[in-house]
Structures are given as C-alpha cells and as structure tokens.
XYZ file of C-alpha atoms in Angstrom:
431
model
C 116.736 54.766 118.545
C 113.623 55.550 116.483
C 113.467 58.514 114.132
C 110.501 60.884 113.934
C 108.783 61.852 110.695
C 109.449 65.577 110.357
C 106.940 68.037 108.987
C 108.399 70.379 106.389
C 107.900 73.046 103.746
C 109.508 73.015 100.321
C 110.048 75.398 97.421
C 112.157 75.872 94.319
C 114.127 73.921 91.723
C 117.746 72.856 91.477
C 120.173 71.084 93.804
C 118.406 69.839 96.937
C 119.191 71.841 100.068
C 117.873 70.666 103.440
C 117.898 73.570 105.915
C 117.895 72.637 109.611
C 116.740 75.310 112.058
C 118.229 76.178 115.434
C 116.809 76.594 118.919
C 113.595 78.461 119.711
C 112.633 79.331 116.143
C 110.910 76.787 113.880
C 111.993 76.109 110.314
C 109.414 78.553 108.994
C 110.573 81.377 111.252
C 114.278 80.632 110.780
C 114.343 80.410 106.989
C 111.069 82.071 105.975
C 112.686 85.472 105.245
C 115.078 83.912 102.698
C 113.106 80.927 101.396
C 111.764 82.603 98.252
C 115.231 83.888 97.330
C 116.923 80.522 97.880
C 114.186 78.836 95.856
C 115.461 80.688 92.770
C 118.609 78.509 92.800
C 117.773 75.447 94.909
C 115.090 72.951 95.744
C 114.813 73.846 99.419
C 113.380 71.521 102.068
C 112.902 73.027 105.538
C 111.955 70.425 108.144
C 110.805 71.240 111.663
C 112.730 69.416 114.350
C 110.963 67.555 117.150
C 108.494 69.677 119.087
C 108.260 72.523 116.549
C 105.218 73.498 114.469
C 104.453 70.589 112.106
C 106.399 67.945 114.030
C 104.955 66.383 117.192
C 106.860 65.285 120.245
C 109.479 66.832 122.474
C 113.049 67.822 121.759
C 115.077 64.650 122.289
C 118.837 64.353 122.167
C 120.975 65.796 119.416
C 121.835 62.244 118.323
C 118.137 61.367 118.010
C 117.550 64.491 115.963
C 120.534 63.579 113.760
C 118.821 60.254 113.045
C 115.628 62.167 112.239
C 117.590 64.231 109.721
C 119.166 61.186 108.109
C 115.742 59.540 107.743
C 114.258 62.766 106.344
C 116.956 62.999 103.667
C 116.359 59.364 102.734
C 112.598 59.879 102.475
C 112.391 63.300 100.828
C 115.742 64.114 99.203
C 116.674 60.921 97.403
C 119.109 59.897 100.130
C 121.610 62.725 99.566
C 121.396 66.501 100.005
C 123.301 69.694 100.642
C 122.634 70.286 104.339
C 122.553 73.714 105.958
C 122.416 73.838 109.760
C 121.866 77.016 111.769
C 123.023 77.320 115.405
C 121.932 74.180 117.298
C 120.743 72.834 113.947
C 124.375 73.014 112.860
C 125.295 70.685 115.695
C 122.507 68.340 114.575
C 123.954 68.416 111.046
C 127.518 67.791 112.244
C 126.315 64.896 114.383
C 124.497 63.399 111.403
C 127.639 63.826 109.286
C 129.661 62.007 111.912
C 127.104 59.165 111.927
C 126.559 58.823 108.175
C 128.412 60.736 105.460
C 126.457 59.126 102.638
C 123.507 61.479 103.268
C 125.604 64.600 102.561
C 126.491 66.151 99.214
C 127.903 69.074 101.239
C 127.462 70.647 104.658
C 127.153 74.313 105.656
C 126.983 75.328 109.295
C 125.980 78.778 110.514
C 127.227 79.717 113.993
C 127.052 76.150 115.305
C 128.159 76.082 118.977
C 130.023 72.813 118.418
C 132.267 73.311 121.418
C 133.174 69.627 121.809
C 135.023 69.831 118.468
C 137.321 72.530 119.818
C 139.532 70.667 122.261
C 141.194 72.787 124.959
C 140.989 76.089 123.107
C 140.443 78.779 125.788
C 137.666 80.624 123.954
C 135.808 77.413 123.149
C 136.129 76.330 126.775
C 134.725 79.684 127.898
C 131.670 79.191 125.676
C 131.272 75.654 126.968
C 131.260 76.924 130.560
C 128.648 79.546 129.670
C 126.419 76.945 128.003
C 126.777 74.645 130.993
C 125.721 77.460 133.337
C 122.698 78.280 131.200
C 121.721 74.620 131.162
C 121.939 74.462 134.940
C 119.700 77.536 135.133
C 117.203 75.937 132.771
C 117.121 72.738 134.815
C 116.378 74.919 137.816
C 113.189 76.116 136.137
C 114.429 79.107 134.163
C 114.450 77.635 130.637
C 113.021 80.681 128.836
C 115.310 83.032 130.756
C 118.346 80.873 129.933
C 117.410 80.849 126.258
C 116.998 84.625 126.296
C 120.424 85.041 127.895
C 122.023 82.907 125.193
C 120.547 84.975 122.379
C 121.403 88.212 124.132
C 124.980 86.949 124.239
C 125.389 85.757 120.640
C 123.376 88.493 118.880
C 121.410 91.100 120.882
C 119.970 92.571 117.681
C 118.192 89.274 117.017
C 116.120 89.614 120.169
C 113.503 91.666 118.351
C 112.655 88.668 116.176
C 112.019 86.339 119.105
C 110.480 88.659 121.692
C 107.036 87.605 120.474
C 107.903 83.992 121.260
C 108.352 84.850 124.902
C 105.098 86.810 124.933
C 103.114 83.878 123.489
C 104.868 81.051 125.345
C 105.990 79.527 122.046
C 106.624 75.734 122.112
C 110.228 76.400 121.179
C 110.843 77.756 124.665
C 110.032 74.356 126.103
C 112.521 72.709 123.752
C 115.187 75.150 124.919
C 116.046 73.017 127.939
C 117.221 70.171 125.708
C 118.846 72.591 123.267
C 121.113 73.988 125.951
C 122.609 70.533 126.428
C 124.402 71.071 123.132
C 127.633 71.603 125.027
C 127.516 67.890 125.918
C 127.102 66.668 122.324
C 129.889 64.142 121.629
C 131.507 65.474 118.472
C 135.086 64.528 117.690
C 137.634 65.770 115.144
C 138.652 62.130 114.802
C 135.077 61.219 113.844
C 135.074 63.851 111.099
C 138.693 63.485 109.985
C 139.184 62.603 106.357
C 135.606 63.389 105.407
C 135.212 63.869 101.667
C 132.089 66.001 102.214
C 132.766 69.644 101.263
C 132.216 71.859 104.299
C 131.525 75.581 104.688
C 131.457 77.229 108.114
C 129.889 80.690 108.372
C 129.942 83.106 111.284
C 128.783 86.682 111.609
C 131.137 89.619 111.982
C 128.859 91.045 114.712
C 128.948 87.855 116.758
C 131.242 87.552 119.784
C 134.836 86.735 119.004
C 134.306 83.443 120.837
C 131.774 82.315 118.222
C 134.127 83.236 115.391
C 136.904 81.250 117.068
C 134.637 78.228 117.407
C 133.742 78.603 113.725
C 137.401 78.529 112.727
C 137.971 75.389 114.808
C 134.911 73.667 113.327
C 136.283 74.447 109.846
C 139.611 72.891 110.822
C 137.877 69.777 112.139
C 135.768 69.298 109.004
C 138.481 70.272 106.526
C 136.243 73.080 105.340
C 136.386 76.796 104.648
C 135.555 79.405 107.292
C 133.889 82.604 106.094
C 132.950 85.571 108.258
C 129.940 87.407 106.841
C 130.283 91.199 107.129
C 127.344 92.983 108.779
C 125.915 89.660 109.990
C 125.126 88.493 113.489
C 124.217 85.042 114.778
C 121.680 84.448 111.968
C 124.263 85.077 109.242
C 121.998 83.653 106.523
C 119.652 86.627 106.960
C 122.113 89.029 105.289
C 120.412 87.887 102.072
C 122.217 87.977 98.749
C 125.814 87.731 100.097
C 125.040 84.510 101.962
C 122.999 83.046 99.095
C 125.854 83.717 96.659
C 128.280 82.041 99.042
C 126.001 79.030 99.377
C 125.546 78.854 95.568
C 129.305 78.746 95.035
C 129.758 76.099 97.730
C 126.993 73.879 96.323
C 128.276 74.322 92.743
C 131.784 73.264 93.756
C 130.427 70.249 95.632
C 128.291 69.174 92.685
C 131.175 69.582 90.244
C 133.511 67.578 92.452
C 131.256 64.544 92.089
C 131.824 64.386 88.301
C 131.918 66.559 85.199
C 130.477 63.768 83.076
C 127.115 62.012 83.026
C 125.752 59.159 80.915
C 124.052 60.348 77.726
C 120.287 60.472 78.164
C 117.979 61.674 75.408
C 114.400 62.388 76.414
C 111.276 63.785 74.783
C 111.101 67.548 74.491
C 109.698 69.203 77.622
C 107.944 72.613 77.501
C 109.189 73.304 81.055
C 112.700 73.712 79.661
C 111.715 77.208 78.567
C 110.909 78.099 82.197
C 114.234 76.679 83.347
C 116.020 78.757 80.723
C 114.375 81.935 82.014
C 115.523 81.206 85.571
C 119.093 80.575 84.420
C 119.063 83.629 82.150
C 118.061 85.904 85.025
C 120.608 84.409 87.427
C 123.475 84.688 84.937
C 122.548 88.237 83.943
C 122.464 89.202 87.606
C 125.798 87.528 88.355
C 127.727 88.896 85.361
C 126.205 92.383 85.525
C 127.059 95.131 83.079
C 129.292 92.883 80.965
C 126.184 91.129 79.590
C 124.906 92.411 76.240
C 122.369 89.670 75.450
C 121.370 86.149 76.500
C 119.934 83.406 74.252
C 118.537 79.901 74.677
C 120.437 77.580 72.335
C 120.848 73.841 71.892
C 118.219 71.165 71.417
C 116.143 72.202 74.451
C 115.410 75.437 72.561
C 113.812 73.553 69.642
C 110.143 72.648 70.103
C 109.572 68.915 69.758
C 113.232 67.901 69.403
C 114.503 65.035 71.534
C 117.301 66.299 73.788
C 119.401 65.773 76.846
C 117.562 67.463 79.751
C 120.279 70.127 80.041
C 119.446 73.745 79.172
C 122.132 75.566 77.162
C 122.321 79.303 77.863
C 124.544 81.485 75.662
C 125.618 84.740 77.305
C 127.032 87.421 75.040
C 129.422 89.751 76.855
C 131.573 92.688 75.905
C 134.826 91.089 77.077
C 135.282 87.369 77.737
C 138.691 88.078 79.270
C 137.004 89.940 82.129
C 134.775 86.941 82.811
C 137.744 84.617 82.438
C 139.523 86.560 85.175
C 136.487 86.410 87.458
C 134.923 82.918 87.336
C 133.679 83.613 90.869
C 130.751 85.467 89.304
C 129.588 82.279 87.595
C 130.116 80.282 90.773
C 127.895 82.709 92.673
C 125.158 81.852 90.166
C 125.674 78.173 90.986
C 127.978 77.175 88.100
C 131.265 75.311 88.160
C 133.609 76.723 85.520
C 135.686 75.158 82.773
C 137.395 76.907 79.851
C 137.556 76.000 76.166
C 140.483 78.080 74.954
C 140.279 78.601 71.236
C 141.170 82.272 71.091
C 144.449 84.082 71.142
C 145.408 85.315 74.583
C 142.180 85.024 76.590
C 139.630 82.239 76.155
C 136.988 82.742 73.481
C 134.497 80.579 75.347
C 134.034 80.236 79.108
C 131.955 77.159 79.907
C 130.022 76.697 83.142
C 127.984 73.732 84.313
C 125.212 73.769 86.898
C 124.344 70.441 88.431
C 121.431 69.324 90.574
C 121.699 66.232 92.763
C 124.526 64.757 90.701
C 123.075 65.423 87.246
C 123.551 68.264 84.775
C 120.883 70.935 84.931
C 122.253 73.727 82.705
C 125.266 74.854 80.700
C 126.432 78.458 80.449
C 128.414 79.469 77.358
C 129.964 82.893 77.915
C 131.194 84.295 74.587
C 131.843 87.629 72.888
C 128.567 89.127 71.735
C 128.333 89.007 67.930
C 131.596 87.090 67.768
C 132.051 83.762 65.936
C 130.768 81.553 68.783
C 127.713 83.788 69.201
C 126.851 83.862 65.492
C 127.313 80.115 65.011
C 125.171 79.268 68.022
C 122.271 81.378 66.793
C 122.688 80.304 63.148
C 122.405 76.608 63.961
C 119.535 77.101 66.420
C 117.541 79.138 63.924
C 118.249 76.637 61.136
C 116.882 73.807 63.287
C 113.777 75.847 64.063
C 112.880 76.580 60.445
C 114.132 73.526 58.513
C 112.385 70.212 59.354
C 114.811 68.221 57.179
C 117.891 69.460 59.072
C 116.018 68.919 62.327
C 115.202 65.304 61.422
C 118.785 64.543 60.309
C 120.163 66.078 63.531
C 117.753 64.065 65.692
C 118.755 60.834 63.948
C 122.442 61.721 64.237
C 122.140 62.386 67.971
C 120.224 59.153 68.596
C 122.905 57.120 66.824
C 125.682 58.917 68.690
C 123.949 58.418 72.038
C 123.596 54.688 71.407
C 127.319 54.391 70.599
C 128.670 56.839 73.215
C 126.308 56.281 76.136
C 129.066 56.703 78.740
C 131.337 59.135 76.864
C 129.773 62.605 76.782
C 132.930 64.213 75.383
C 132.863 61.919 72.345
C 129.142 62.601 71.974
C 129.733 66.375 72.035
C 132.661 66.181 69.577
C 130.626 64.198 67.078
C 127.716 66.641 67.354
C 130.159 69.484 66.692
C 131.227 67.801 63.472
C 127.595 67.740 62.332
C 127.212 71.439 63.135
C 130.399 72.358 61.236
C 129.382 70.355 58.220
C 125.923 71.991 58.262
C 126.842 75.661 58.738
C 130.631 75.684 58.295
C 131.027 77.110 61.842
C 133.232 76.550 64.854
C 130.999 75.492 67.694
C 128.411 72.889 68.564
C 124.835 72.983 69.772
C-alpha cells in the first residue's frame, strides 16, 4: 500500500497540529476560516487528502488515506503531532491511530461518523443504515445528490458553504463516492483499547442526536473526553474561540503528560524571543481577563545577548492570585499546563504554568500578585542584569557551570539559580 505525498498549507508557531479535512471540502475550505486564529497558538499543518486541491489522484480507501497521514506526519511534523480530524477526516485519523500510535501526541475528532466503533447501539446502527443507503445511491450514479443528502442530514445550515461546490462541479463531489463508504471502515474498540494517546471527541449541539450518540461511543472507545459544543453544528470547529480554547487545553494537557522536565540546554540569545514573548503576553492577558494588571518579560530571554534556555518567562501581575488558583482552566485555555509553588499563607503566592511544543518547553507563565514580593524581585533582578555587565557575566558563568553539572536535572538547575538570585538581590524568587 503506497502513500501519496499530500499538498498542504501551514501557519503559526507552537505545538504542531495536523488538521485533516472531511468530505467534499478541501483543507483550505474546511479550516481556512479558523487558520489564522489557530496559528496564534499552534504550528498548523493542513494537508489536502487524495483528489483535493494540491494533491493529485483519486480518493482511495480510508486505510490508504491513513497511511498518507502517517507518512505526512513523518515527513513534515517530525514524526509526531496533535491530529485533528473533521467528519470523514476523523475516521481517517482514528484509522491511522489504530495502525500506528507513535505518530500521535493527541487526537481530536470532530463529528466523525465512526459507526463501526459503536457496536450494536441502535442510534449508531441507524446512522450506519443511512450511510449504506447513500452509498448505494452514489454507486447508482447519484454521488453529488447523496453527498448533499448527508450534509442536509447532519447540518442543514452548513449547506450554504458548499452550495457553490455543486454549482462548479468541485472535484470533492467526485471523491464523495469513496467517502460514503466510511460506514465500512474497520475500526474496533479492541484496536484502540489501552491507547495512551489523549483523545478529545467534539460534536455540535445542533447536530442530530444520533451524531452526538456516536460521539459519546467514540469517546468511550478511545478512552477520551466527549464535549458537545453549544451553538455548533457538524463543523463544530467553526464556532471559533470556544473550540480553539478547548483544543488549547487538550493539547496543553497532552504535552504536559509527556514530561514536566527537559534536559538543560543553553543556547545563544535569539532576538525572536521578544516576538514569542509578545504572543504569550497577549494570549495570557486574553485568558486571564480583568484580573491582569500588568505583564512583563523576565528571565534570561529578556536580556539582550545573554545565553539562555530557549524558554520565554512571562510574569503576569494580577489583583488576586487566589482567583487564578481557583480557575487554572483559564491558563489551560491559553495552552498552559498548571503547577503551583505554594509559598504564601492560604492561597498560593505563585501559580506556575508551562507551555510545551512538540515535547519541549516553549514558555513559562508566572502568575503573581502585582507589586507583591515575587513581582518586585522578578523585575529587580531582570533590570539589574540589563544594566550591570559584571552581574550579567557572573550569572552567565554560573548558569553554564550549573548546566554542565545538572544537564538532566532541571529542578536542581533552577534551585541553584535561585540561590544566585537571592544572594544578589536578597529576594525570594529566581529568574
């Protein structure tokens, strides 16, 4: 079984997300309305499946397309990615997961009609019968009409987006015949049982109850979570911010589950770190809302010319850390996994979040009381490094020595840096 090289578009920075489109619509048409927004938090790759836009050929089986996806991830995503699959693309993603879990950092399916995962459930069987009837109609020469009937069933409001495809005889209509065979795709709960790949299954509140039932059964089979998006139909990702926040939290949890620690790596200062800080600043301010008083870039990446770990430290000053402590979901929606450093009385004085990309740290968020001790110490040490070349040189030498001795122990590295900070400014926190 030979894979096909898929054409694709890409945008953004952060954890790698490969978004697989469904039937009829190409990758560009499926994800184009949300691509720019997703690119604020992810590196997004949107391949076209066989027969669509940038990819030659004809549809092929779901298993063949699953092999295409696996090869695409190996070639363009470093061999591992967070995979999002919409509709029939969700079945492609599930099939690929069943064939090879190593390609998946996480999986998210949106309204995947994975009826063969659902056993003898009456609603799933009813959908399977409907799909079989539409396939028979398509074989009889009514492919476009069968595709139209499917979309009119799952989400009539979506018809406005694809009416033009029927008017222009879009190539996707000719792939529809193969797409309708999805009801035959051999997926098995046994094949997915025990998967350690975090799974999120999303359905739309406006979709037929049958689709929501199938979504719940797919979540059971993959050991994942099932979320119903309010105000969404079949294309639940098009609700915008609510879906993106949900995907951010899912990806952050999956990245954090891989490890909280990384080997120590010091690299030459990079001017692009300032751009990364601005992206993280905006995302954190948006997620935490009115509680935010000010945001600052701290740590070695904020010091021009200083060797540093390639991890941007963002200090967020808020009015009440306890409120953030009670709602870590806000940080997760910005793509951060959350850990607490409790040094205060009662509530934590410092909420720590980590954002990872493809298994490596990308940014730290330090949520502290604005103008409190953590805030003042962070700014004091940063500003001292900026203006005093002697302190800067001693700190660089200290970090290099610590990195050489604690290459695989980031906690020891951080503790020793904190001692240097305390001895320099007499404070309580590290940079």
